[in-house]
Each structure stands twice: as structure tokens, then as C-alpha cells.
């Protein structure tokens, strides 16, 4: 699929069309952990904390303070053309071998990667670590 004017968010590589208010899931299923991939506002807070006069919302911190600014990226990187093979569990051996490598092969066979302007967005092990140092 081809998209214009979209963003890519989270470890699962969700495709965001903010103008059209659409979220496209990049894995083979219908499931994506929205709070782990998207910067979300909590609108259910109340009364305002810690002082009166404060807003009744806040940024949802799914990562419990592991990332600065609740994981929000200060300035998104812009590229003209990108081919993404990022998806849910893209760094796990099973998903990498059965899904990610297949996508890479299709991109290569269709000549998408022959275009020098195309940047390849690949899965990267990351995300917050718990107190024992394990990724959550």
C-alpha cells in the first residue's frame, strides 16, 4: 500500500493518518496495543491534580516513567519515501522469520529498494526495561 502525509508510531510501526483520523495496523492480525504505540491523553482524570485550576487531562504514561516526556518524541524525523517492515513482535525470531523477512523479500523483488530515495524502516529491539533490566 502507498500512503502520503502519514506518520509511523511505536515499536509496532502503526501508520497514522492524522488528517483523516485513521490508524492502520501493520501486522497480519487486527490487534495492536494502542497505549504502547501512541501518545495518548487521559481524559478521565479528575479532579485536576495536583492543584486546582490544572487541566482535567494528562498524558497517559504506559511506560511508567521509563521514557522522558512519557515517550513523546520532541521532533519527528521526516523522510520523503520510506518502506517499512516494522510490525508487531518484529524482533521475535518467529515473527521475523515468517513475516518480516517475507516483506523484505517482496520489497526487494518489486524493486522498491532500488530507489536511492527510499529509506528502509526495520524493527529494532527497544522499549522500556523493568527494574531487573528485562524488556517489557
PDB file of N, CA, C and O in Angstrom, residues 10-45:
ATOM      1  N   UNK A  10       5.443   4.014  17.317  1.00  0.00           N
ATOM      2  CA  UNK A  10       5.607   2.877  18.212  1.00  0.00           C
ATOM      3  C   UNK A  10       6.470   1.756  17.673  1.00  0.00           C
ATOM      4  O   UNK A  10       6.883   1.744  16.519  1.00  0.00           O
ATOM      5  N   UNK A  11       6.745   0.794  18.570  1.00  0.00           N
ATOM      6  CA  UNK A  11       7.545  -0.371  18.202  1.00  0.00           C
ATOM      7  C   UNK A  11       6.844  -1.227  17.159  1.00  0.00           C
ATOM      8  O   UNK A  11       7.482  -1.989  16.450  1.00  0.00           O
ATOM      9  N   UNK A  12       5.511  -1.146  17.088  1.00  0.00           N
ATOM     10  CA  UNK A  12       4.756  -1.961  16.136  1.00  0.00           C
ATOM     11  C   UNK A  12       4.568  -1.267  14.788  1.00  0.00           C
ATOM     12  O   UNK A  12       3.969  -1.826  13.875  1.00  0.00           O
ATOM     13  N   UNK A  13       5.047  -0.034  14.645  1.00  0.00           N
ATOM     14  CA  UNK A  13       5.017   0.670  13.365  1.00  0.00           C
ATOM     15  C   UNK A  13       3.625   1.019  12.867  1.00  0.00           C
ATOM     16  O   UNK A  13       3.357   0.936  11.674  1.00  0.00           O
ATOM     17  N   UNK A  14       2.731   1.424  13.771  1.00  0.00           N
ATOM     18  CA  UNK A  14       1.393   1.823  13.334  1.00  0.00           C
ATOM     19  C   UNK A  14       1.485   3.008  12.389  1.00  0.00           C
ATOM     20  O   UNK A  14       2.289   3.919  12.595  1.00  0.00           O
ATOM     21  N   UNK A  15       0.683   3.008  11.346  1.00  0.00           N
ATOM     22  CA  UNK A  15       0.673   4.101  10.375  1.00  0.00           C
ATOM     23  C   UNK A  15      -0.466   5.041  10.746  1.00  0.00           C
ATOM     24  O   UNK A  15      -1.618   4.614  10.852  1.00  0.00           O
ATOM     25  N   UNK A  16      -0.138   6.312  10.960  1.00  0.00           N
ATOM     26  CA  UNK A  16      -1.113   7.291  11.439  1.00  0.00           C
ATOM     27  C   UNK A  16      -1.428   8.312  10.357  1.00  0.00           C
ATOM     28  O   UNK A  16      -0.532   8.979   9.842  1.00  0.00           O
ATOM     29  N   UNK A  17      -2.696   8.427  10.039  1.00  0.00           N
ATOM     30  CA  UNK A  17      -3.182   9.460   9.133  1.00  0.00           C
ATOM     31  C   UNK A  17      -3.998  10.418   9.993  1.00  0.00           C
ATOM     32  O   UNK A  17      -5.192  10.235  10.178  1.00  0.00           O
ATOM     33  N   UNK A  18      -3.303  11.404  10.562  1.00  0.00           N
ATOM     34  CA  UNK A  18      -3.977  12.313  11.491  1.00  0.00           C
ATOM     35  C   UNK A  18      -5.023  13.171  10.796  1.00  0.00           C
ATOM     36  O   UNK A  18      -6.052  13.487  11.367  1.00  0.00           O
ATOM     37  N   UNK A  19      -4.780  13.554   9.554  1.00  0.00           N
ATOM     38  CA  UNK A  19      -5.740  14.387   8.826  1.00  0.00           C
ATOM     39  C   UNK A  19      -7.056  13.637   8.599  1.00  0.00           C
ATOM     40  O   UNK A  19      -8.132  14.207   8.728  1.00  0.00           O
ATOM     41  N   UNK A  20      -6.971  12.374   8.266  1.00  0.00           N
ATOM     42  CA  UNK A  20      -8.170  11.567   8.016  1.00  0.00           C
ATOM     43  C   UNK A  20      -8.656  10.821   9.247  1.00  0.00           C
ATOM     44  O   UNK A  20      -9.657  10.113   9.194  1.00  0.00           O
ATOM     45  N   UNK A  21      -7.905  10.947  10.362  1.00  0.00           N
ATOM     46  CA  UNK A  21      -8.237  10.287  11.625  1.00  0.00           C
ATOM     47  C   UNK A  21      -8.308   8.761  11.451  1.00  0.00           C
ATOM     48  O   UNK A  21      -9.286   8.126  11.821  1.00  0.00           O
ATOM     49  N   UNK A  22      -7.243   8.197  10.851  1.00  0.00           N
ATOM     50  CA  UNK A  22      -7.160   6.755  10.643  1.00  0.00           C
ATOM     51  C   UNK A  22      -5.883   6.204  11.270  1.00  0.00           C
ATOM     52  O   UNK A  22      -4.844   6.874  11.262  1.00  0.00           O
ATOM     53  N   UNK A  23      -5.967   4.984  11.776  1.00  0.00           N
ATOM     54  CA  UNK A  23      -4.807   4.242  12.252  1.00  0.00           C
ATOM     55  C   UNK A  23      -4.782   2.935  11.477  1.00  0.00           C
ATOM     56  O   UNK A  23      -5.760   2.194  11.458  1.00  0.00           O
ATOM     57  N   UNK A  24      -3.655   2.654  10.839  1.00  0.00           N
ATOM     58  CA  UNK A  24      -3.502   1.419  10.075  1.00  0.00           C
ATOM     59  C   UNK A  24      -2.545   0.504  10.824  1.00  0.00           C
ATOM     60  O   UNK A  24      -1.422   0.898  11.148  1.00  0.00           O
ATOM     61  N   UNK A  25      -2.987  -0.722  11.105  1.00  0.00           N
ATOM     62  CA  UNK A  25      -2.174  -1.703  11.810  1.00  0.00           C
ATOM     63  C   UNK A  25      -1.310  -2.419  10.787  1.00  0.00           C
ATOM     64  O   UNK A  25      -1.798  -2.853   9.746  1.00  0.00           O
ATOM     65  N   UNK A  26      -0.021  -2.571  11.078  1.00  0.00           N
ATOM     66  CA  UNK A  26       0.911  -3.111  10.097  1.00  0.00           C
ATOM     67  C   UNK A  26       1.161  -4.606  10.228  1.00  0.00           C
ATOM     68  O   UNK A  26       1.901  -5.164   9.440  1.00  0.00           O
ATOM     69  N   UNK A  27       0.562  -5.269  11.212  1.00  0.00           N
ATOM     70  CA  UNK A  27       0.780  -6.707  11.350  1.00  0.00           C
ATOM     71  C   UNK A  27      -0.317  -7.476  10.618  1.00  0.00           C
ATOM     72  O   UNK A  27      -1.280  -6.901  10.120  1.00  0.00           O
ATOM     73  N   UNK A  28      -0.168  -8.781  10.586  1.00  0.00           N
ATOM     74  CA  UNK A  28      -1.115  -9.599   9.831  1.00  0.00           C
ATOM     75  C   UNK A  28      -2.464  -9.751  10.532  1.00  0.00           C
ATOM     76  O   UNK A  28      -3.425 -10.182   9.930  1.00  0.00           O
ATOM     77  N   UNK A  29      -2.533  -9.398  11.789  1.00  0.00           N
ATOM     78  CA  UNK A  29      -3.796  -9.507  12.524  1.00  0.00           C
ATOM     79  C   UNK A  29      -4.455  -8.160  12.708  1.00  0.00           C
ATOM     80  O   UNK A  29      -4.052  -7.155  12.135  1.00  0.00           O
ATOM     81  N   UNK A  30      -5.489  -8.144  13.525  1.00  0.00           N
ATOM     82  CA  UNK A  30      -6.224  -6.894  13.768  1.00  0.00           C
ATOM     83  C   UNK A  30      -5.819  -6.220  15.064  1.00  0.00           C
ATOM     84  O   UNK A  30      -6.361  -5.207  15.419  1.00  0.00           O
ATOM     85  N   UNK A  31      -4.924  -6.786  15.803  1.00  0.00           N
ATOM     86  CA  UNK A  31      -4.619  -6.315  17.142  1.00  0.00           C
ATOM     87  C   UNK A  31      -3.394  -5.422  17.161  1.00  0.00           C
ATOM     88  O   UNK A  31      -2.385  -5.715  16.520  1.00  0.00           O
ATOM     89  N   UNK A  32      -3.454  -4.353  17.935  1.00  0.00           N
ATOM     90  CA  UNK A  32      -2.298  -3.506  18.219  1.00  0.00           C
ATOM     91  C   UNK A  32      -2.524  -2.867  19.578  1.00  0.00           C
ATOM     92  O   UNK A  32      -3.650  -2.496  19.921  1.00  0.00           O
ATOM     93  N   UNK A  33      -1.490  -2.759  20.356  1.00  0.00           N
ATOM     94  CA  UNK A  33      -1.570  -2.170  21.694  1.00  0.00           C
ATOM     95  C   UNK A  33      -1.468  -0.653  21.545  1.00  0.00           C
ATOM     96  O   UNK A  33      -0.377  -0.098  21.454  1.00  0.00           O
ATOM     97  N   UNK A  34      -2.621   0.001  21.490  1.00  0.00           N
ATOM     98  CA  UNK A  34      -2.645   1.444  21.208  1.00  0.00           C
ATOM     99  C   UNK A  34      -1.853   2.247  22.223  1.00  0.00           C
ATOM    100  O   UNK A  34      -1.060   3.108  21.853  1.00  0.00           O
ATOM    101  N   UNK A  35      -2.034   1.980  23.506  1.00  0.00           N
ATOM    102  CA  UNK A  35      -1.366   2.776  24.530  1.00  0.00           C
ATOM    103  C   UNK A  35       0.148   2.592  24.507  1.00  0.00           C
ATOM    104  O   UNK A  35       0.889   3.478  24.909  1.00  0.00           O
ATOM    105  N   UNK A  36       0.619   1.466  24.030  1.00  0.00           N
ATOM    106  CA  UNK A  36       2.057   1.236  23.938  1.00  0.00           C
ATOM    107  C   UNK A  36       2.664   1.899  22.709  1.00  0.00           C
ATOM    108  O   UNK A  36       3.853   2.168  22.660  1.00  0.00           O
ATOM    109  N   UNK A  37       1.875   2.163  21.691  1.00  0.00           N
ATOM    110  CA  UNK A  37       2.377   2.690  20.428  1.00  0.00           C
ATOM    111  C   UNK A  37       2.077   4.154  20.180  1.00  0.00           C
ATOM    112  O   UNK A  37       2.741   4.787  19.371  1.00  0.00           O
ATOM    113  N   UNK A  38       1.058   4.697  20.815  1.00  0.00           N
ATOM    114  CA  UNK A  38       0.618   6.063  20.535  1.00  0.00           C
ATOM    115  C   UNK A  38       0.697   6.936  21.776  1.00  0.00           C
ATOM    116  O   UNK A  38       0.448   6.470  22.886  1.00  0.00           O
ATOM    117  N   UNK A  39       0.996   8.198  21.575  1.00  0.00           N
ATOM    118  CA  UNK A  39       0.931   9.167  22.666  1.00  0.00           C
ATOM    119  C   UNK A  39      -0.543   9.450  22.923  1.00  0.00           C
ATOM    120  O   UNK A  39      -1.253   9.898  22.026  1.00  0.00           O
ATOM    121  N   UNK A  40      -1.032   9.140  24.112  1.00  0.00           N
ATOM    122  CA  UNK A  40      -2.467   9.245  24.387  1.00  0.00           C
ATOM    123  C   UNK A  40      -2.733  10.185  25.555  1.00  0.00           C
ATOM    124  O   UNK A  40      -1.967  10.237  26.508  1.00  0.00           O
ATOM    125  N   UNK A  41      -3.843  10.895  25.456  1.00  0.00           N
ATOM    126  CA  UNK A  41      -4.283  11.756  26.551  1.00  0.00           C
ATOM    127  C   UNK A  41      -5.234  10.994  27.458  1.00  0.00           C
ATOM    128  O   UNK A  41      -6.109  10.275  26.986  1.00  0.00           O
ATOM    129  N   UNK A  42      -5.055  11.165  28.763  1.00  0.00           N
ATOM    130  CA  UNK A  42      -6.024  10.650  29.725  1.00  0.00           C
ATOM    131  C   UNK A  42      -7.056  11.744  29.923  1.00  0.00           C
ATOM    132  O   UNK A  42      -6.748  12.820  30.400  1.00  0.00           O
ATOM    133  N   UNK A  43      -8.286  11.484  29.534  1.00  0.00           N
ATOM    134  CA  UNK A  43      -9.330  12.487  29.731  1.00  0.00           C
ATOM    135  C   UNK A  43     -10.244  12.102  30.885  1.00  0.00           C
ATOM    136  O   UNK A  43     -11.190  12.809  31.176  1.00  0.00           O
ATOM    137  N   UNK A  44      -9.970  10.991  31.545  1.00  0.00           N
ATOM    138  CA  UNK A  44     -10.821  10.516  32.632  1.00  0.00           C
ATOM    139  C   UNK A  44     -10.353  11.002  33.987  1.00  0.00           C
ATOM    140  O   UNK A  44     -10.925  10.651  35.001  1.00  0.00           O
ATOM    141  N   UNK A  45      -9.275  11.779  34.012  1.00  0.00           N
ATOM    142  CA  UNK A  45      -8.758  12.260  35.288  1.00  0.00           C
ATOM    143  C   UNK A  45      -9.692  13.309  35.891  1.00  0.00           C
ATOM    144  O   UNK A  45     -10.379  14.009  35.195  1.00  0.00           O
TER     145      UNK A  45
END
